[in-house]
Structures are given as structure tokens and as C-alpha cells.
mmCIF file of C-alpha atoms in Angstrom:
data_model
loop_
_atom_site.group_PDB
_atom_site.id
_atom_site.type_symbol
_atom_site.label_atom_id
_atom_site.label_comp_id
_atom_site.label_asym_id
_atom_site.label_seq_id
_atom_site.Cartn_x
_atom_site.Cartn_y
_atom_site.Cartn_z
ATOM 1 C CA MET A 1 5.233 -28.996 -40.778
ATOM 2 C CA PRO A 2 6.459 -31.074 -44.056
ATOM 3 C CA ALA A 3 4.237 -31.154 -47.100
ATOM 4 C CA ASP A 4 3.111 -34.476 -46.496
ATOM 5 C CA ALA A 5 1.894 -34.050 -43.183
ATOM 6 C CA THR A 6 -1.147 -36.146 -42.002
ATOM 7 C CA ARG A 7 -4.545 -35.523 -41.143
ATOM 8 C CA ALA A 8 -3.598 -37.262 -37.647
ATOM 9 C CA THR A 9 -0.719 -34.820 -37.176
ATOM 10 C CA VAL A 10 -2.834 -31.694 -37.717
ATOM 11 C CA GLU A 11 -5.746 -33.285 -35.651
ATOM 12 C CA ALA A 12 -3.127 -33.814 -32.371
ATOM 13 C CA LEU A 13 -2.052 -30.402 -32.725
ATOM 14 C CA LEU A 14 -5.454 -28.850 -33.172
ATOM 15 C CA SER A 15 -6.638 -31.138 -29.851
ATOM 16 C CA THR A 16 -4.473 -29.388 -27.806
ATOM 17 C CA VAL A 17 -5.813 -26.067 -28.023
ATOM 18 C CA GLY A 18 -9.695 -26.883 -29.446
ATOM 19 C CA GLN A 19 -11.283 -26.033 -26.141
ATOM 20 C CA SER A 20 -9.089 -22.262 -26.730
ATOM 21 C CA LEU A 21 -10.106 -22.332 -30.202
ATOM 22 C CA TYR A 22 -13.572 -22.324 -29.744
ATOM 23 C CA GLU A 23 -13.826 -20.407 -26.435
ATOM 24 C CA GLY A 24 -12.506 -17.528 -28.254
ATOM 25 C CA VAL A 25 -15.121 -17.756 -30.977
ATOM 26 C CA THR A 26 -18.089 -17.949 -28.659
ATOM 27 C CA VAL A 27 -16.422 -15.004 -26.415
ATOM 28 C CA GLY A 28 -16.438 -12.946 -29.697
ATOM 29 C CA LEU A 29 -19.772 -13.198 -30.523
ATOM 30 C CA ALA A 30 -21.146 -12.532 -27.071
ATOM 31 C CA ALA A 31 -18.873 -9.550 -27.834
ATOM 32 C CA SER A 32 -20.680 -8.952 -31.025
ATOM 33 C CA ASP A 33 -24.443 -9.147 -29.691
ATOM 34 C CA THR A 34 -23.107 -6.395 -27.054
ATOM 35 C CA LEU A 35 -21.993 -3.954 -29.235
ATOM 36 C CA MET A 36 -25.139 -4.862 -32.180
ATOM 37 C CA GLY A 37 -27.117 -4.198 -29.531
ATOM 38 C CA ARG A 38 -26.402 -0.353 -29.646
ATOM 39 C CA VAL A 39 -26.218 0.208 -33.325
ATOM 40 C CA PRO A 40 -29.399 1.637 -34.759
ATOM 41 C CA TYR A 41 -31.171 -0.155 -37.723
ATOM 42 C CA ARG A 42 -28.694 -3.424 -36.814
ATOM 43 C CA GLU A 43 -30.233 -5.457 -39.339
ATOM 44 C CA ASP A 44 -28.958 -3.507 -42.505
ATOM 45 C CA TYR A 45 -25.475 -4.202 -41.167
ATOM 46 C CA PRO A 46 -25.056 -8.235 -40.815
ATOM 47 C CA TRP A 47 -21.356 -7.681 -41.965
ATOM 48 C CA LEU A 48 -20.771 -5.473 -39.093
ATOM 49 C CA ALA A 49 -21.641 -8.473 -36.873
ATOM 50 C CA SER A 50 -18.981 -10.621 -38.106
ATOM 51 C CA ALA A 51 -16.591 -7.860 -38.017
ATOM 52 C CA HIS A 52 -17.455 -7.649 -34.323
ATOM 53 C CA ALA A 53 -17.315 -11.483 -33.704
ATOM 54 C CA ARG A 54 -13.715 -11.252 -35.112
ATOM 55 C CA VAL A 55 -12.630 -8.602 -32.902
ATOM 56 C CA GLY A 56 -14.028 -10.059 -30.040
ATOM 57 C CA ALA A 57 -12.289 -13.535 -30.552
ATOM 58 C CA ARG A 58 -8.558 -11.635 -31.556
ATOM 59 C CA ASN A 59 -8.686 -9.909 -28.399
ATOM 60 C CA TYR A 60 -10.017 -13.007 -26.276
ATOM 61 C CA TRP A 61 -6.755 -14.648 -27.939
ATOM 62 C CA ARG A 62 -4.806 -11.544 -27.177
ATOM 63 C CA ASP A 63 -5.486 -11.493 -23.420
ATOM 64 C CA ASN A 64 -5.418 -15.150 -22.939
ATOM 65 C CA GLY A 65 -3.001 -16.781 -24.979
ATOM 66 C CA ILE A 66 -4.027 -19.650 -27.329
ATOM 67 C CA GLY A 67 -1.837 -22.428 -25.816
ATOM 68 C CA ASP A 68 1.783 -23.603 -25.704
ATOM 69 C CA GLY A 69 3.694 -22.893 -28.786
ATOM 70 C CA TRP A 70 0.770 -20.796 -30.539
ATOM 71 C CA SER A 71 1.344 -17.015 -31.231
ATOM 72 C CA LEU A 72 -1.408 -14.363 -32.939
ATOM 73 C CA ARG A 73 -0.848 -13.019 -35.563
ATOM 74 C CA GLY A 74 -2.171 -11.111 -39.024
ATOM 75 C CA ASN A 75 -2.731 -7.532 -39.363
ATOM 76 C CA PRO A 76 -5.606 -5.904 -37.057
ATOM 77 C CA ARG A 77 -5.912 -2.727 -39.148
ATOM 78 C CA LEU A 78 -6.971 -5.027 -42.212
ATOM 79 C CA MET A 79 -10.841 -5.750 -40.802
ATOM 80 C CA GLY A 80 -9.584 -7.249 -37.799
ATOM 81 C CA GLN A 81 -7.425 -9.971 -39.767
ATOM 82 C CA THR A 82 -6.681 -12.727 -37.229
ATOM 83 C CA LEU A 83 -3.802 -15.458 -37.893
ATOM 84 C CA LEU A 84 -3.031 -18.070 -35.373
ATOM 85 C CA GLU A 85 0.302 -19.421 -35.570
ATOM 86 C CA HIS A 86 2.201 -22.363 -34.353
ATOM 87 C CA ALA A 87 5.787 -21.729 -35.257
ATOM 88 C CA GLU A 88 7.437 -24.992 -34.296
ATOM 89 C CA GLU A 89 4.968 -27.150 -36.683
ATOM 90 C CA SER A 90 4.284 -24.363 -39.286
ATOM 91 C CA VAL A 91 0.636 -24.200 -39.215
ATOM 92 C CA VAL A 92 -1.232 -21.025 -39.533
ATOM 93 C CA LEU A 93 -5.262 -21.035 -38.410
ATOM 94 C CA ARG A 94 -6.748 -18.138 -40.340
ATOM 95 C CA LEU A 95 -10.288 -17.175 -38.571
ATOM 96 C CA LEU A 96 -13.180 -16.713 -40.986
ATOM 97 C CA LYS A 97 -16.664 -16.895 -40.953
ATOM 98 C CA GLU A 98 -18.361 -19.804 -42.670
ATOM 99 C CA ARG A 99 -21.131 -18.944 -45.197
ATOM 100 C CA ARG A 100 -23.148 -21.942 -46.119
ATOM 101 C CA ARG A 101 -26.093 -19.639 -47.550
ATOM 102 C CA THR A 102 -23.743 -18.413 -50.093
ATOM 103 C CA TYR A 103 -20.784 -20.540 -50.955
ATOM 104 C CA PRO A 104 -21.782 -23.931 -51.552
ATOM 105 C CA GLY A 105 -20.141 -26.157 -48.961
ATOM 106 C CA GLY A 106 -19.658 -23.065 -46.887
ATOM 107 C CA VAL A 107 -16.006 -22.376 -47.472
ATOM 108 C CA PRO A 108 -15.133 -18.729 -48.444
ATOM 109 C CA VAL A 109 -13.314 -18.642 -51.984
ATOM 110 C CA ALA A 110 -9.872 -17.284 -51.863
ATOM 111 C CA GLY A 111 -10.813 -14.438 -54.330
ATOM 112 C CA SER A 112 -8.773 -12.416 -56.530
ATOM 113 C CA ASN A 113 -5.931 -11.305 -54.264
ATOM 114 C CA GLU A 114 -2.992 -13.244 -55.211
ATOM 115 C CA ALA A 115 -1.188 -13.988 -51.744
ATOM 116 C CA ARG A 116 -4.744 -15.582 -50.281
ATOM 117 C CA ARG A 117 -5.138 -17.574 -53.508
ATOM 118 C CA GLN A 118 -1.515 -19.063 -52.855
ATOM 119 C CA GLU A 119 -2.849 -19.564 -49.231
ATOM 120 C CA TRP A 120 -5.578 -21.599 -50.760
ATOM 121 C CA ARG A 121 -3.385 -23.644 -53.275
ATOM 122 C CA GLN A 122 -1.848 -26.415 -51.385
ATOM 123 C CA PRO A 123 -0.801 -29.779 -51.986
ATOM 124 C CA PRO A 124 -3.158 -32.690 -50.163
ATOM 125 C CA LEU A 125 -1.709 -33.424 -46.732
ATOM 126 C CA ASP A 126 -1.295 -37.411 -46.770
ATOM 127 C CA VAL A 127 0.351 -37.541 -49.775
ATOM 128 C CA ALA A 128 3.383 -35.673 -51.711
ATOM 129 C CA VAL A 129 2.623 -34.514 -55.053
ATOM 130 C CA ASP A 130 4.682 -34.174 -58.244
ATOM 131 C CA ASN A 131 5.554 -30.939 -58.434
ATOM 132 C CA ALA A 132 3.936 -29.729 -55.899
ATOM 133 C CA PRO A 133 5.286 -26.753 -54.022
ATOM 134 C CA THR A 134 6.465 -29.023 -51.237
ATOM 135 C CA SER A 135 9.182 -26.459 -50.011
ATOM 136 C CA ALA A 136 6.041 -24.257 -48.683
ATOM 137 C CA SER A 137 7.082 -22.812 -45.198
ATOM 138 C CA LYS A 138 3.656 -23.285 -43.926
ATOM 139 C CA THR A 139 0.264 -25.221 -44.064
ATOM 140 C CA VAL A 140 -2.483 -22.640 -43.761
ATOM 141 C CA LEU A 141 -5.980 -23.932 -42.399
ATOM 142 C CA LEU A 142 -9.107 -21.765 -42.459
ATOM 143 C CA LEU A 143 -10.671 -21.843 -38.742
ATOM 144 C CA LEU A 144 -13.938 -21.107 -39.699
ATOM 145 C CA TRP A 145 -17.520 -20.104 -38.029
ATOM 146 C CA ASP A 146 -20.908 -20.269 -37.933
ATOM 147 C CA ARG A 147 -24.035 -19.603 -36.114
ATOM 148 C CA GLN A 148 -27.223 -21.180 -36.184
ATOM 149 C CA VAL A 149 -30.636 -21.663 -34.643
ATOM 150 C CA ASP A 150 -31.663 -25.093 -34.107
ATOM 151 C CA SER A 151 -34.809 -26.203 -32.178
ATOM 152 C CA GLY A 152 -34.809 -22.759 -30.704
ATOM 153 C CA ARG A 153 -31.561 -22.769 -29.311
ATOM 154 C CA ASP A 154 -28.554 -20.785 -30.603
ATOM 155 C CA VAL A 155 -25.699 -22.942 -32.225
ATOM 156 C CA VAL A 156 -22.051 -22.137 -32.736
ATOM 157 C CA THR A 157 -19.866 -24.559 -34.968
ATOM 158 C CA VAL A 158 -16.328 -24.051 -35.303
ATOM 159 C CA ARG A 159 -14.479 -26.121 -37.738
ATOM 160 C CA ALA A 160 -10.971 -26.234 -39.286
ATOM 161 C CA VAL A 161 -10.423 -27.003 -42.734
ATOM 162 C CA HIS A 162 -7.396 -27.560 -45.140
ATOM 163 C CA THR A 163 -7.948 -26.229 -48.993
ATOM 164 C CA LEU A 164 -6.528 -27.519 -52.376
ATOM 165 C CA ALA A 165 -7.489 -24.480 -54.289
ATOM 166 C CA PRO A 166 -8.332 -20.888 -54.400
ATOM 167 C CA GLY A 167 -12.237 -21.796 -55.446
ATOM 168 C CA VAL A 168 -14.225 -20.291 -57.899
ATOM 169 C CA TYR A 169 -17.531 -18.406 -56.898
ATOM 170 C CA GLY A 170 -20.578 -20.654 -57.622
ATOM 171 C CA ARG A 171 -18.707 -24.092 -56.485
ATOM 172 C CA ALA A 172 -17.422 -25.624 -53.567
ATOM 173 C CA VAL A 173 -13.801 -24.848 -52.599
ATOM 174 C CA PRO A 174 -11.864 -27.949 -52.800
ATOM 175 C CA ILE A 175 -10.729 -29.588 -49.401
ATOM 176 C CA ASP A 176 -9.204 -32.752 -48.375
ATOM 177 C CA MET A 177 -9.562 -31.938 -44.319
ATOM 178 C CA SER A 178 -12.318 -30.748 -42.180
ATOM 179 C CA PHE A 179 -12.195 -31.267 -38.300
ATOM 180 C CA ASP A 180 -15.379 -30.058 -36.476
ATOM 181 C CA ILE A 181 -14.551 -28.457 -33.048
ATOM 182 C CA GLU A 182 -16.604 -29.244 -29.961
ATOM 183 C CA PRO A 183 -17.671 -26.935 -27.527
ATOM 184 C CA GLY A 184 -15.629 -28.694 -24.972
ATOM 185 C CA GLY A 185 -12.851 -28.677 -27.287
ATOM 186 C CA THR A 186 -12.807 -32.412 -28.418
ATOM 187 C CA VAL A 187 -12.048 -32.536 -32.277
ATOM 188 C CA PHE A 188 -13.452 -34.708 -34.727
ATOM 189 C CA ASP A 189 -12.863 -35.894 -38.224
ATOM 190 C CA GLN A 190 -15.933 -34.968 -40.390
ATOM 191 C CA LEU A 191 -14.591 -34.540 -43.765
ATOM 192 C CA ALA A 192 -18.095 -35.501 -45.621
ATOM 193 C CA TYR A 193 -18.019 -33.391 -49.086
ATOM 194 C CA ARG A 194 -15.544 -33.748 -51.690
ATOM 195 C CA GLY A 195 -16.431 -30.149 -53.448
ATOM 196 C CA ASP A 196 -19.228 -31.360 -55.691
ATOM 197 C CA ASP A 197 -20.432 -28.783 -58.453
ATOM 198 C CA GLN A 198 -23.579 -26.908 -57.573
ATOM 199 C CA PRO A 199 -25.993 -25.773 -60.224
ATOM 200 C CA ASP A 200 -27.292 -22.558 -58.600
ATOM 201 C CA ASP A 201 -26.315 -19.388 -58.778
ATOM 202 C CA PHE A 202 -25.515 -18.062 -55.682
ATOM 203 C CA PHE A 203 -23.468 -15.165 -55.976
ATOM 204 C CA PRO A 204 -25.579 -12.421 -57.963
ATOM 205 C CA HIS A 205 -24.126 -9.822 -55.571
ATOM 206 C CA ILE A 206 -21.842 -10.912 -52.751
ATOM 207 C CA VAL A 207 -19.280 -8.721 -51.201
ATOM 208 C CA ARG A 208 -16.132 -10.763 -51.576
ATOM 209 C CA ASP A 209 -13.765 -9.473 -49.036
ATOM 210 C CA ASP A 210 -16.188 -8.392 -46.391
ATOM 211 C CA ASN A 211 -14.568 -11.547 -43.826
ATOM 212 C CA GLU A 212 -11.476 -9.730 -43.591
ATOM 213 C CA GLY A 213 -8.348 -7.421 -45.245
ATOM 214 C CA THR A 214 -6.896 -9.015 -48.303
ATOM 215 C CA GLY A 215 -3.220 -9.219 -46.801
ATOM 216 C CA THR A 216 -1.511 -11.976 -45.059
ATOM 217 C CA GLY A 217 0.303 -9.758 -42.606
ATOM 218 C CA ASN A 218 2.871 -12.176 -40.485
ATOM 219 C CA ALA A 219 1.920 -15.338 -41.799
ATOM 220 C CA GLN A 220 3.778 -15.196 -45.218
#
């Protein structure tokens, strides 16, 4: 995909696999619930539930496929790292847990790993930027999932975001695209925040790399 790809281009691509993306996440969460039910003192291991969910989602896409043109990438030995790649359009989705309780805006920062920092650091989708790395071979989107209880119902949310910078702990990661993926696979453009500063310290004891391994596997 060229560096000046538009939001409409990305939306069209995601729409072809929206149902598969949402189902993969929900199947992964169901598998996590089953496994966590067997873990003594499971309330002490919230990170394990997220890891189980990632493994379950990856296995779902491995067994059922993602969609035409899409393939499963990433190194599962790196904490179940899961990347979904559309080679023809040069788009990679990186599966991560959204963390609205600890990250302003919910988008995880890249951390200190330089390879991840480069993935998060991208030119805007709609415009070409002078001196930007327009020869970048791939457009990376973070496929973020979250789980909340709303009026007694278990609600799963899935969205794809396009980051512009690695982010700084305690501040929202800047993004220029956010597409909600609904249960039926419908994709909605829901970019509503622009990375406003947050004065509160959200990161006194955060474990920075518990989402996945820091390597980038086959997506480089």
C-alpha cells in the first residue's frame, strides 16, 4: 500500500474481513474463559487471561483462515505474537489488548523496543509528508480488543487504529484512524480523539511488555 493510502482504502480492506476479525477475538476470549476457570487463584493473574485470549484468537485464524489475500504471521513463541498480513495491499494488523484503564485513549505505547517504535512511527494515511519514510514497505494497524460489562452484559469491542508515533507513557498515543469493528463485521470510522494530554499518572507499576513479545516476526 502506498504511503499516501486513504482511510477509505483501509476501511474497504477491513470490511472484507470484519466478521472474521471479530469472531477470532470472541472465540479467543471464550477459550480464555475456559482455561482460566481451571487456574487456582486466577484473580492474581490477569495477564494470563489476555495471553490465553491471544492464543485462542491466533488458533482460530490458523484453523479457519482470515479472508482472501490475508495470512497469519508473527512468532507465536514470543508470547503468542499475532500478526495478520495482506501482502498485496501491504497492510499488517497487530493484535493487542486495549488498555483504557492504564493508557489514556486505550492505545498501548510502543515501549522501548526500537523495532516496535518504528512500526508505531508512521506518516498520516491521507497525506504525503515531506521527509517522511514514504518508501516504508507496510502500513501497520493495531487490532485492539477490549472487554467491558455494560448493564450486566459482557461487551467485546474490537477496533483497528493507525498510529503516528511510538507514544509516551502517561500520554495518549497519537493516531489518525480508528475503525470500530462490530459483531456482524461492519466497520465504522470512529476517530473521536486526537491524543489530548492527560495530567494524571497512569503508570506507577505498569508491566510494559505483557501484551506480547517485542519482536516483529515476519512482518518486517
